[in-house]
Amino acid sequence: MPVTVVVGAQWGDEGKAKVIDLLAKEHPVVARYQGGHNAGHTVVVGNEKYALQLTPSGVFYDSVTPVIANGVVVDLPTLFNEIDTLTSRGINCDKLKVSTRAHLIFPWHQSHDALAEEARGDHKIGTTLKGIGPAYADKSRRVGIQAGAVADIDSFAAAVRQRCESENVLITQAGGVPVDVDETVTRFTDLGRRLQPYLCDTVNFLHDELANGSAILLEGAQATFLDLDHGTYPYVTSSNPTAGGACAGTGLGPRDIDRVVGITKSYTTRVGAGPFPTELTDELGERLVDIGREFGTVTGRRRRAGWLDCVMLRHAVRLNSLTELAVTKLDVLDSFETIRVCTGYRIDGKEVANYPDLPEVLDRAEPVYTELAGWQCDSTNARTSDDLPLQAHALIRLIEEQVGVSVRIIGVGAERDDYVLWGSQA
Ligand code: GDP
Ligand code: IMO
Ligand code: MG
């Protein structure tokens, strides 16, 4: 049926891109709906590894039209770098469509991002420094420049100059280095010309595709607990990755969506600061990082790691209307003797079932764990449920029971074909 949303159910990097690559076979249109080049979406095809920041993860199929919808903030240097790299590796990006309403990121956004992080001292968010927050702030302040502005390149150049000059006043006041106005205007005028053929009224495009019977896949970046409204504020990103954001970010309506796939690792990771109740700061955490290769796709930063948290996942079901889960990186647990799953929190001595709404309360949450035996064998060659060890069956069943939605896809390796359709028989 028509529209599927893929959303991260934790703090990002759950393996969304791999699942999107898999589902893209049945969805002729794949659209990114929020975020920008703070995302790092990895698809591994044979020996080739692709890390996408802006291009939708369906780009590897000729049958797919990739769309950057209105809710995305677009960094043109990154976009064209990515298009050039993909093209040089034999991936055709000619069908890519960029919404006229998507807002553009400029160098002054990156300067503001860095200055704001600097000013936070010991309370840094640990942003990707890509200018995402300041670009969305400009959109909200109604001073942003939309992609469609490049259609009239002279007035676009004038707008870039005017914005750059006025932002330089603020950057200088904050002790930063002003952006080179002439260089920026020249560079972005060239990039703007290059953007022209990709521009599209993506709202009407998506609705026309829907009317013509095409299935559409909406690709979330970041994740539920990095959501500006529902995440661990202020340690969040500046957009709405939750499924509701997919409507605002594409112009499709809530009733167009009928499938919402939440992606979770078989454990939890987080990059950047903020509360993390099941974090492991001991040797077990090190093992998850080492085996799971938990280093940021975009920034190379080491991710924090801990056990799976079903309190979070239950909240993710509420926030996103999840219809199913995909559990990735099951193989990372292959060598663990015992596996823990958080099924509740104890706060001030009392057990609570719901996810707390205040970060200071979340900071005091002590996880309540259910312990399972590990399987201690290689799961990476499993292709059906029957191939998975019984202990892994027990883990998946516990997740389903705790979270209240079915698991459909299980990841057992990074490569495109390393997955099990849960419930499938040999
Ligand atoms: P995304 O941002 O949610 O798309 O995820 P990332 O690409 O940032 O991070 C996920 C990482 O895990 C990537 O390096 C993937 O290649 C890798 N990956 C995805 N699924 C699996 C899996 O099932 N097993 C293993 N071992 N790696 C996986
Ligand atoms: P994908 O799509 C993990 C985190 C940053 C920081 C916070 C705010 O690959 O899952 P920002 O630059 O957005 O203002 O940073 O959000 N963050 C991510 N963490 N995966 C991501 O994207 C992320 N995008 C942003 O580390 O804590
Ligand atoms: Mg990522």
CSV table of C-alpha atoms and ligand atoms in Angstrom, one decimal:
chain,number,residue,atom,x,y,z
A,1,MET,CA,0.0,0.0,0.0
A,2,PRO,CA,1.0,3.6,-0.7
A,3,VAL,CA,3.1,5.3,1.9
A,4,THR,CA,5.7,3.8,4.3
A,5,VAL,CA,7.7,5.9,6.8
A,6,VAL,CA,11.0,4.6,8.1
A,7,VAL,CA,12.0,6.3,11.4
A,8,GLY,CA,14.8,5.8,13.9
A,9,ALA,CA,13.4,4.6,17.2
A,10,GLN,CA,16.5,5.5,19.3
A,11,TRP,CA,19.2,8.2,19.0
A,12,GLY,CA,20.2,7.7,15.4
A,13,ASP,CA,22.4,5.4,13.3
A,14,GLU,CA,20.1,2.5,13.9
A,15,GLY,CA,20.7,1.2,10.3
A,16,LYS,CA,17.9,3.1,8.7
A,17,ALA,CA,19.6,3.3,5.3
A,18,LYS,CA,20.1,-0.5,5.0
A,19,VAL,CA,16.4,-1.1,5.7
A,20,ILE,CA,15.4,1.7,3.2
A,21,ASP,CA,17.7,0.1,0.6
A,22,LEU,CA,15.8,-3.1,1.1
A,23,LEU,CA,12.3,-1.6,1.1
A,24,ALA,CA,13.2,0.7,-1.9
A,25,LYS,CA,12.8,-2.4,-4.2
A,26,GLU,CA,9.0,-2.1,-3.6
A,27,HIS,CA,8.8,1.7,-3.5
A,28,PRO,CA,9.4,3.6,-6.8
A,29,VAL,CA,9.8,6.9,-4.9
A,30,VAL,CA,12.0,7.5,-1.9
A,31,ALA,CA,11.9,10.9,-0.2
A,32,ARG,CA,14.0,12.4,2.6
A,33,TYR,CA,11.7,14.6,4.8
A,34,GLN,CA,13.8,16.4,7.4
A,35,GLY,CA,17.3,17.0,8.6
A,36,GLY,CA,20.3,17.7,6.4
A,37,HIS,CA,23.9,16.6,6.0
A,38,ASN,CA,24.1,15.8,9.7
A,39,ALA,CA,22.7,12.4,8.6
A,40,GLY,CA,25.1,9.6,7.7
A,41,HIS,CA,23.2,6.8,6.0
A,42,THR,CA,25.3,3.7,5.1
A,43,VAL,CA,24.5,1.2,2.4
A,44,VAL,CA,26.9,-1.7,1.7
A,45,VAL,CA,26.6,-3.3,-1.7
A,46,GLY,CA,29.1,-6.1,-2.1
A,47,ASN,CA,32.5,-4.6,-1.4
A,48,GLU,CA,31.3,-1.1,-2.0
A,49,LYS,CA,30.3,1.1,1.0
A,50,TYR,CA,28.3,4.3,0.4
A,51,ALA,CA,27.8,6.9,3.2
A,52,LEU,CA,25.0,9.2,2.1
A,53,GLN,CA,24.3,12.5,3.8
A,54,LEU,CA,21.6,14.1,1.6
A,55,THR,CA,20.8,11.8,-1.2
A,56,PRO,CA,17.9,9.5,-0.4
A,57,SER,CA,19.0,5.9,0.3
A,58,GLY,CA,16.9,4.5,-2.6
A,59,VAL,CA,19.3,6.1,-5.1
A,60,PHE,CA,21.0,2.7,-5.9
A,61,TYR,CA,18.0,1.4,-7.9
A,62,ASP,CA,17.3,2.7,-11.4
A,63,SER,CA,13.6,2.2,-10.7
A,64,VAL,CA,13.6,4.7,-7.8
A,65,THR,CA,13.1,8.5,-8.1
A,66,PRO,CA,14.9,10.0,-5.1
A,67,VAL,CA,13.3,13.1,-3.7
A,68,ILE,CA,14.7,15.7,-1.2
A,69,ALA,CA,11.4,17.1,0.1
A,70,ASN,CA,10.5,20.5,1.6
A,71,GLY,CA,11.4,19.6,5.2
A,72,VAL,CA,15.1,19.0,4.5
A,73,VAL,CA,17.8,21.7,4.9
A,74,VAL,CA,20.2,21.5,1.9
A,75,ASP,CA,23.9,22.2,1.9
A,76,LEU,CA,24.7,22.7,-1.8
A,77,PRO,CA,28.4,21.9,-1.6
A,78,THR,CA,27.7,18.6,0.1
A,79,LEU,CA,24.8,17.8,-2.3
A,80,PHE,CA,26.9,18.2,-5.4
A,81,ASN,CA,30.0,16.5,-3.8
A,82,GLU,CA,27.8,13.6,-3.1
A,83,ILE,CA,26.2,13.6,-6.6
A,84,ASP,CA,29.7,13.7,-8.2
A,85,THR,CA,31.0,10.9,-6.0
A,86,LEU,CA,28.0,8.7,-6.7
A,87,THR,CA,28.2,9.4,-10.4
A,88,SER,CA,31.9,8.6,-10.5
A,89,ARG,CA,31.0,5.3,-8.8
A,90,GLY,CA,28.4,4.5,-11.5
A,91,ILE,CA,25.3,5.6,-9.6
A,92,ASN,CA,23.0,7.7,-11.7
A,93,CYS,CA,21.5,10.7,-9.8
A,94,ASP,CA,19.8,12.4,-12.8
A,95,LYS,CA,16.3,11.6,-11.5
A,96,LEU,CA,16.9,13.4,-8.2
A,97,LYS,CA,14.3,16.0,-7.3
A,98,VAL,CA,14.9,18.8,-4.8
A,99,SER,CA,11.9,20.7,-3.4
A,100,THR,CA,11.7,24.4,-4.3
A,101,ARG,CA,10.6,24.9,-0.6
A,102,ALA,CA,13.6,23.2,1.0
A,103,HIS,CA,15.7,25.7,2.8
A,104,LEU,CA,19.4,26.1,2.0
A,105,ILE,CA,22.4,26.0,4.4
A,106,PHE,CA,25.1,28.7,4.1
A,107,PRO,CA,28.5,29.1,5.6
A,108,TRP,CA,27.2,31.6,8.2
A,109,HIS,CA,25.0,28.8,9.6
A,110,GLN,CA,28.1,26.7,10.2
A,111,SER,CA,29.8,29.7,11.9
A,112,HIS,CA,26.8,30.2,14.2
A,113,ASP,CA,26.7,26.5,15.0
A,114,ALA,CA,30.3,26.5,16.1
A,115,LEU,CA,30.0,29.7,18.0
A,116,ALA,CA,26.9,28.5,19.9
A,117,GLU,CA,28.6,25.2,20.8
A,118,GLU,CA,31.7,27.2,22.0
A,119,ALA,CA,29.4,29.4,24.1
A,120,ARG,CA,27.9,26.4,25.8
A,121,GLY,CA,31.2,25.6,27.5
A,122,ASP,CA,30.7,22.4,29.6
A,123,HIS,CA,27.1,21.9,28.3
A,124,LYS,CA,27.9,21.4,24.6
A,125,ILE,CA,25.2,19.5,22.7
A,126,GLY,CA,27.8,17.9,20.6
A,127,THR,CA,26.2,18.9,17.3
A,128,THR,CA,27.6,17.8,14.0
A,129,LEU,CA,28.6,21.5,13.3
A,130,LYS,CA,26.9,21.3,10.0
A,131,GLY,CA,24.8,24.5,10.6
A,132,ILE,CA,21.6,22.5,10.9
A,133,GLY,CA,20.2,24.3,14.0
A,134,PRO,CA,20.9,27.8,12.7
A,135,ALA,CA,19.4,27.0,9.2
A,136,TYR,CA,16.2,25.8,10.8
A,137,ALA,CA,16.2,28.8,13.1
A,138,ASP,CA,16.4,31.1,10.0
A,139,LYS,CA,13.5,29.2,8.5
A,140,SER,CA,11.5,29.8,11.7
A,141,ARG,CA,12.6,33.5,11.8
A,142,ARG,CA,11.4,33.7,8.2
A,143,VAL,CA,14.7,34.9,6.9
A,144,GLY,CA,15.8,31.7,5.3
A,145,ILE,CA,16.5,31.2,1.5
A,146,GLN,CA,14.6,28.5,-0.2
A,147,ALA,CA,16.0,26.3,-3.0
A,148,GLY,CA,13.4,27.7,-5.4
A,149,ALA,CA,15.1,31.1,-5.1
A,150,VAL,CA,17.9,30.0,-7.5
A,151,ALA,CA,15.4,30.1,-10.4
A,152,ASP,CA,16.1,33.9,-10.6
A,153,ILE,CA,19.9,33.7,-10.1
A,154,ASP,CA,20.5,37.4,-9.9
A,155,SER,CA,18.0,38.0,-7.1
A,156,PHE,CA,19.4,34.9,-5.4
A,157,ALA,CA,22.9,36.3,-5.5
A,158,ALA,CA,21.6,39.6,-4.1
A,159,ALA,CA,19.8,37.7,-1.3
A,160,VAL,CA,22.9,35.7,-0.4
A,161,ARG,CA,25.0,38.9,-0.3
A,162,GLN,CA,22.5,40.7,1.9
A,163,ARG,CA,22.1,37.8,4.3
A,164,CYS,CA,25.8,37.2,4.5
A,165,GLU,CA,26.5,40.8,5.3
A,166,SER,CA,24.0,41.0,8.1
A,167,GLU,CA,25.0,37.7,9.6
A,168,ASN,CA,28.7,38.8,9.5
A,169,VAL,CA,27.8,41.6,11.9
A,170,LEU,CA,26.5,39.0,14.4
A,171,ILE,CA,29.4,36.6,13.9
A,172,THR,CA,31.9,39.4,14.5
A,173,GLN,CA,30.0,40.5,17.6
A,174,ALA,CA,30.2,36.9,18.9
A,175,GLY,CA,34.0,36.9,18.4
A,176,GLY,CA,33.9,34.8,15.2
A,177,VAL,CA,35.6,35.2,11.8
A,178,PRO,CA,33.3,36.8,9.3
A,179,VAL,CA,32.4,34.8,6.2
A,180,ASP,CA,34.0,36.0,2.9
A,181,VAL,CA,31.1,37.7,1.2
A,182,ASP,CA,32.3,37.9,-2.4
A,183,GLU,CA,33.7,34.3,-2.4
A,184,THR,CA,30.4,33.0,-0.9
A,185,VAL,CA,28.2,34.9,-3.4
A,186,THR,CA,30.3,33.6,-6.3
A,187,ARG,CA,30.4,30.0,-5.1
A,188,PHE,CA,26.7,29.8,-4.3
A,189,THR,CA,25.7,31.5,-7.5
A,190,ASP,CA,27.5,28.7,-9.4
A,191,LEU,CA,26.0,26.1,-7.1
A,192,GLY,CA,22.6,27.7,-7.5
A,193,ARG,CA,22.8,27.5,-11.3
A,194,ARG,CA,23.7,23.8,-10.9
A,195,LEU,CA,20.7,23.2,-8.7
A,196,GLN,CA,18.2,24.6,-11.3
A,197,PRO,CA,17.5,21.4,-13.2
A,198,TYR,CA,16.8,19.4,-10.0
A,199,LEU,CA,14.2,21.8,-8.7
A,200,CYS,CA,10.7,20.4,-8.4
A,201,ASP,CA,7.3,21.2,-6.8
A,202,THR,CA,7.8,18.0,-4.8
A,203,VAL,CA,4.5,18.3,-2.9
A,204,ASN,CA,2.4,18.0,-6.1
A,205,PHE,CA,4.9,15.5,-7.5
A,206,LEU,CA,4.4,13.1,-4.6
A,207,HIS,CA,0.6,13.5,-4.7
A,208,ASP,CA,0.6,12.8,-8.4
A,209,GLU,CA,2.7,9.7,-7.9
A,210,LEU,CA,0.4,8.6,-5.2
A,211,ALA,CA,-2.6,9.2,-7.4
A,212,ASN,CA,-0.9,7.1,-10.1
A,213,GLY,CA,-0.6,4.2,-7.7
A,214,SER,CA,3.1,4.5,-6.9
A,215,ALA,CA,4.2,3.4,-3.4
A,216,ILE,CA,6.3,6.0,-1.6
A,217,LEU,CA,8.9,5.5,1.0
A,218,LEU,CA,9.6,8.4,3.4
A,219,GLU,CA,13.2,8.3,4.8
A,220,GLY,CA,13.7,9.7,8.3
A,221,ALA,CA,17.0,11.0,9.3
A,222,GLN,CA,18.2,11.2,13.0
A,223,ALA,CA,15.6,9.6,15.3
A,224,THR,CA,12.7,9.8,17.7
A,225,PHE,CA,14.8,10.7,20.7
A,226,LEU,CA,16.6,13.4,18.8
A,227,ASP,CA,13.3,15.0,17.9
A,228,LEU,CA,13.1,18.7,18.6
A,229,ASP,CA,9.7,18.3,20.4
A,230,HIS,CA,9.9,14.8,21.8
A,231,GLY,CA,13.6,14.1,22.3
A,232,THR,CA,15.9,14.7,25.2
A,233,TYR,CA,15.8,18.5,24.8
A,234,PRO,CA,18.1,20.4,24.5
A,235,TYR,CA,20.3,17.4,23.5
A,236,VAL,CA,18.3,17.0,20.2
A,237,THR,CA,18.5,18.0,16.6
A,238,SER,CA,16.4,20.9,15.2
A,239,SER,CA,13.8,19.1,13.2
A,240,ASN,CA,11.0,16.5,13.7
A,241,PRO,CA,12.3,13.1,12.7
A,242,THR,CA,9.1,11.5,14.3
A,243,ALA,CA,6.6,10.2,11.8
A,244,GLY,CA,4.4,13.4,12.2
A,245,GLY,CA,7.4,15.2,10.7
A,246,ALA,CA,7.1,13.1,7.6
A,247,CYS,CA,3.8,14.9,6.8
A,248,ALA,CA,5.0,18.4,7.4
A,249,GLY,CA,8.2,17.6,5.6
A,250,THR,CA,6.6,16.3,2.4
A,251,GLY,CA,3.1,17.7,2.2
A,252,LEU,CA,1.6,14.3,2.3
A,253,GLY,CA,-1.3,14.0,4.8
A,254,PRO,CA,-1.5,11.7,7.9
A,255,ARG,CA,-4.1,9.5,6.2
A,256,ASP,CA,-1.8,8.8,3.3
A,257,ILE,CA,0.6,6.9,5.6
A,258,ASP,CA,-0.3,3.3,6.4
A,259,ARG,CA,3.0,1.7,7.4
A,260,VAL,CA,5.5,3.1,9.9
A,261,VAL,CA,8.7,1.1,10.4
A,262,GLY,CA,10.7,1.8,13.5
A,263,ILE,CA,14.4,0.9,13.3
A,264,THR,CA,16.2,-0.2,16.5
A,265,LYS,CA,19.6,-1.8,17.1
A,266,SER,CA,19.6,-4.9,19.2
A,267,TYR,CA,21.3,-2.5,21.8
A,268,THR,CA,21.5,1.3,22.0
A,269,THR,CA,23.9,3.9,20.9
A,270,ARG,CA,24.1,7.7,21.1
A,271,VAL,CA,26.5,10.2,19.7
A,272,GLY,CA,26.8,13.6,21.4
A,273,ALA,CA,25.7,14.6,24.9
A,274,GLY,CA,22.5,13.9,26.8
A,275,PRO,CA,20.8,11.4,29.1
A,276,PHE,CA,21.2,7.7,28.3
A,277,PRO,CA,19.8,5.4,31.1
A,278,THR,CA,21.2,2.1,29.8
A,279,GLU,CA,24.6,3.4,28.9
A,280,LEU,CA,27.5,1.0,29.7
A,281,THR,CA,30.7,2.8,30.6
A,282,ASP,CA,32.5,-0.5,31.4
A,283,GLU,CA,34.2,-3.2,29.3
A,284,LEU,CA,30.8,-4.4,28.0
A,285,GLY,CA,30.2,-1.0,26.5
A,286,GLU,CA,33.7,-1.1,24.9
A,287,ARG,CA,32.8,-4.5,23.4
A,288,LEU,CA,29.6,-3.1,21.8
A,289,VAL,CA,31.6,-0.2,20.3
A,290,ASP,CA,34.4,-2.4,19.0
A,291,ILE,CA,32.3,-5.2,17.6
A,292,GLY,CA,29.5,-2.8,16.3
A,293,ARG,CA,32.1,-0.4,14.9
A,294,GLU,CA,30.3,2.4,16.6
A,295,PHE,CA,32.0,5.4,15.2
A,296,GLY,CA,30.0,8.3,13.5
A,297,THR,CA,29.5,8.0,9.8
A,298,VAL,CA,29.7,11.8,9.4
A,299,THR,CA,32.0,13.0,12.2
A,300,GLY,CA,33.9,9.8,13.0
A,301,ARG,CA,33.1,10.4,16.7
A,302,ARG,CA,32.9,7.4,19.0
A,303,ARG,CA,29.4,6.5,19.9
A,304,ARG,CA,28.2,5.8,23.4
A,305,ALA,CA,26.8,2.3,23.8
A,306,GLY,CA,24.5,0.4,26.2
A,307,TRP,CA,21.8,-2.2,26.4
A,308,LEU,CA,18.5,-2.2,24.5
A,309,ASP,CA,15.8,0.0,26.2
A,310,CYS,CA,12.2,-1.1,25.7
A,311,VAL,CA,10.9,1.9,27.7
A,312,MET,CA,12.2,4.1,24.9
A,313,LEU,CA,10.9,1.8,22.2
A,314,ARG,CA,7.4,1.7,23.8
A,315,HIS,CA,7.4,5.5,23.7
A,316,ALA,CA,8.6,5.5,20.1
A,317,VAL,CA,5.6,3.3,19.3
A,318,ARG,CA,3.3,6.0,20.8
A,319,LEU,CA,5.1,9.0,19.2
A,320,ASN,CA,5.3,7.4,15.7
A,321,SER,CA,2.3,5.0,15.5
A,322,LEU,CA,4.8,2.3,14.6
A,323,THR,CA,3.3,-0.6,12.8
A,324,GLU,CA,6.4,-2.7,13.0
A,325,LEU,CA,10.0,-2.9,14.1
A,326,ALA,CA,13.2,-3.7,12.3
A,327,VAL,CA,15.9,-4.9,14.7
A,328,THR,CA,19.4,-4.3,13.2
A,329,LYS,CA,22.9,-5.5,14.3
A,330,LEU,CA,21.7,-8.7,16.0
A,331,ASP,CA,25.1,-10.2,14.9
A,332,VAL,CA,26.9,-7.7,17.2
A,333,LEU,CA,25.6,-9.6,20.2
A,334,ASP,CA,26.9,-13.0,18.8
A,335,SER,CA,29.7,-13.3,21.3
A,336,PHE,CA,27.9,-12.1,24.5
A,337,GLU,CA,27.4,-14.7,27.3
A,338,THR,CA,24.4,-12.9,28.6
A,339,ILE,CA,22.3,-10.1,27.1
A,340,ARG,CA,20.3,-7.6,29.1
A,341,VAL,CA,17.1,-5.8,28.0
A,342,CYS,CA,15.7,-2.8,29.9
A,343,THR,CA,12.0,-3.4,30.5
A,344,GLY,CA,11.3,-0.6,33.0
A,345,TYR,CA,12.8,2.3,34.9
A,346,ARG,CA,13.1,2.8,38.6
A,347,ILE,CA,12.9,6.5,39.5
A,348,ASP,CA,13.4,7.6,43.2
A,349,GLY,CA,12.8,4.0,44.3
A,350,LYS,CA,9.5,3.6,42.3
A,351,GLU,CA,9.1,1.5,39.1
A,352,VAL,CA,7.6,3.5,36.2
A,353,ALA,CA,6.4,2.1,32.9
A,354,ASN,CA,6.3,5.3,30.9
A,355,TYR,CA,9.1,7.3,29.4
A,356,PRO,CA,9.7,10.4,31.7
A,357,ASP,CA,9.0,13.8,30.1
A,358,LEU,CA,11.6,15.8,32.0
A,359,PRO,CA,15.3,15.3,31.3
A,360,GLU,CA,16.3,15.8,34.9
A,361,VAL,CA,13.9,12.9,35.8
A,362,LEU,CA,15.3,10.8,33.0
A,363,ASP,CA,18.8,11.4,34.4
A,364,ARG,CA,17.7,9.7,37.6
A,365,ALA,CA,16.2,6.7,35.9
A,366,GLU,CA,17.7,3.4,36.9
A,367,PRO,CA,17.0,0.7,34.3
A,368,VAL,CA,15.3,-2.5,35.4
A,369,TYR,CA,16.7,-5.4,33.3
A,370,THR,CA,15.6,-8.8,32.1
A,371,GLU,CA,18.6,-11.0,31.5
A,372,LEU,CA,18.7,-13.5,28.7
A,373,ALA,CA,21.3,-16.2,27.7
A,374,GLY,CA,23.4,-15.3,24.7
A,375,TRP,CA,23.8,-17.6,21.8
A,376,GLN,CA,27.5,-17.4,21.3
A,377,CYS,CA,27.6,-18.5,17.7
A,378,ASP,CA,27.8,-16.7,14.3
A,379,SER,CA,24.4,-15.4,13.2
A,380,THR,CA,25.6,-13.6,10.1
A,381,ASN,CA,24.7,-16.3,7.7
A,382,ALA,CA,21.1,-16.6,8.9
A,383,ARG,CA,18.6,-15.9,6.2
A,384,THR,CA,15.4,-17.3,7.7
A,385,SER,CA,14.0,-17.4,11.3
A,386,ASP,CA,14.9,-21.1,11.4
A,387,ASP,CA,18.6,-20.3,10.9
A,388,LEU,CA,18.7,-18.1,14.0
A,389,PRO,CA,19.7,-19.6,17.3
A,390,LEU,CA,16.9,-20.2,19.8
A,391,GLN,CA,18.3,-17.7,22.2
A,392,ALA,CA,18.0,-15.0,19.5
A,393,HIS,CA,14.3,-16.1,19.0
A,394,ALA,CA,13.9,-15.5,22.8
A,395,LEU,CA,15.4,-12.0,22.5
A,396,ILE,CA,13.1,-11.0,19.5
A,397,ARG,CA,10.0,-12.4,21.3
A,398,LEU,CA,10.9,-10.5,24.4
A,399,ILE,CA,11.2,-7.3,22.3
A,400,GLU,CA,7.8,-7.9,20.6
A,401,GLU,CA,6.1,-8.6,23.9
A,402,GLN,CA,7.6,-5.6,25.6
A,403,VAL,CA,7.1,-3.1,22.8
A,404,GLY,CA,3.8,-4.4,21.6
A,405,VAL,CA,4.5,-4.4,17.8
A,406,SER,CA,5.8,-7.1,15.6
A,407,VAL,CA,9.4,-7.4,14.4
A,408,ARG,CA,9.5,-7.9,10.6
A,409,ILE,CA,13.2,-7.4,9.6
A,410,ILE,CA,16.3,-8.5,11.5
A,411,GLY,CA,19.8,-7.3,10.5
A,412,VAL,CA,22.6,-9.8,10.8
A,413,GLY,CA,25.4,-7.9,9.0
A,414,ALA,CA,26.2,-4.7,7.2
A,415,GLU,CA,25.8,-6.0,3.7
A,416,ARG,CA,22.6,-5.4,1.8
A,417,ASP,CA,21.6,-9.1,1.9
A,418,ASP,CA,22.4,-9.7,5.5
A,419,TYR,CA,18.9,-9.8,6.9
A,420,VAL,CA,16.2,-12.2,8.0
A,421,LEU,CA,12.5,-11.7,7.5
A,422,TRP,CA,11.3,-12.7,10.9
A,423,GLY,CA,8.7,-15.4,10.7
A,424,SER,CA,10.0,-16.6,7.3
A,425,GLN,CA,10.7,-20.4,7.2
A,426,ALA,CA,13.6,-22.2,5.6
B,1,GDP,P1,21.6,5.2,9.8
B,1,GDP,O1,22.1,6.5,10.0
B,1,GDP,O2,20.4,4.8,10.6
B,1,GDP,O3,21.3,4.9,8.3
B,1,GDP,O4,22.8,4.2,10.2
B,1,GDP,P2,24.4,4.4,9.9
B,1,GDP,O5,24.6,4.1,8.5
B,1,GDP,O6,24.8,5.7,10.5
B,1,GDP,O7,25.0,3.3,10.9
B,1,GDP,C1,24.7,2.0,10.9
B,1,GDP,C2,26.0,1.2,10.7
B,1,GDP,O8,25.7,-0.2,11.0
B,1,GDP,C3,26.5,1.2,9.3
B,1,GDP,O9,27.9,1.1,9.3
B,1,GDP,C4,25.9,0.0,8.6
B,1,GDP,O10,26.7,-0.5,7.5
B,1,GDP,C5,25.9,-1.0,9.8
B,1,GDP,N1,24.8,-1.9,9.8
B,1,GDP,C6,23.5,-1.8,9.4
B,1,GDP,N2,22.8,-2.9,9.7
B,1,GDP,C7,23.7,-3.8,10.3
B,1,GDP,C8,23.6,-5.1,10.8
B,1,GDP,O11,22.5,-5.7,10.8
B,1,GDP,N3,24.7,-5.7,11.3
B,1,GDP,C9,25.9,-5.0,11.3
B,1,GDP,N4,27.0,-5.6,11.8
B,1,GDP,N5,26.0,-3.8,10.8
B,1,GDP,C10,24.9,-3.2,10.3
B,2,IMO,P1,21.4,9.7,11.3
B,2,IMO,O1,20.4,10.1,10.3
B,2,IMO,C1,23.1,10.2,15.2
B,2,IMO,C2,23.0,14.3,16.9
B,2,IMO,C3,24.4,15.0,17.1
B,2,IMO,C4,24.0,15.9,18.3
B,2,IMO,C5,22.6,16.2,18.0
B,2,IMO,C6,22.4,17.6,17.4
B,2,IMO,O2,22.7,9.2,10.6
B,2,IMO,O3,20.9,8.7,12.2
B,2,IMO,P2,22.8,18.6,14.9
B,2,IMO,O4,24.1,18.7,14.1
B,2,IMO,O5,21.7,17.8,14.3
B,2,IMO,O6,22.3,19.9,15.4
B,2,IMO,O7,23.3,17.7,16.3
B,2,IMO,O8,22.0,15.2,17.1
B,2,IMO,N1,22.8,13.8,15.5
B,2,IMO,C7,22.9,12.5,15.2
B,2,IMO,N2,23.2,11.4,15.9
B,2,IMO,N3,22.7,10.1,14.0
B,2,IMO,C8,22.4,11.2,13.2
B,2,IMO,O9,21.8,11.1,12.0
B,2,IMO,C9,22.5,12.4,13.8
B,2,IMO,N4,22.2,13.7,13.4
B,2,IMO,C10,22.4,14.5,14.4
B,2,IMO,O10,25.4,14.1,17.4
B,2,IMO,O11,24.0,15.1,19.5
B,3,MG,MG,23.8,7.5,10.6
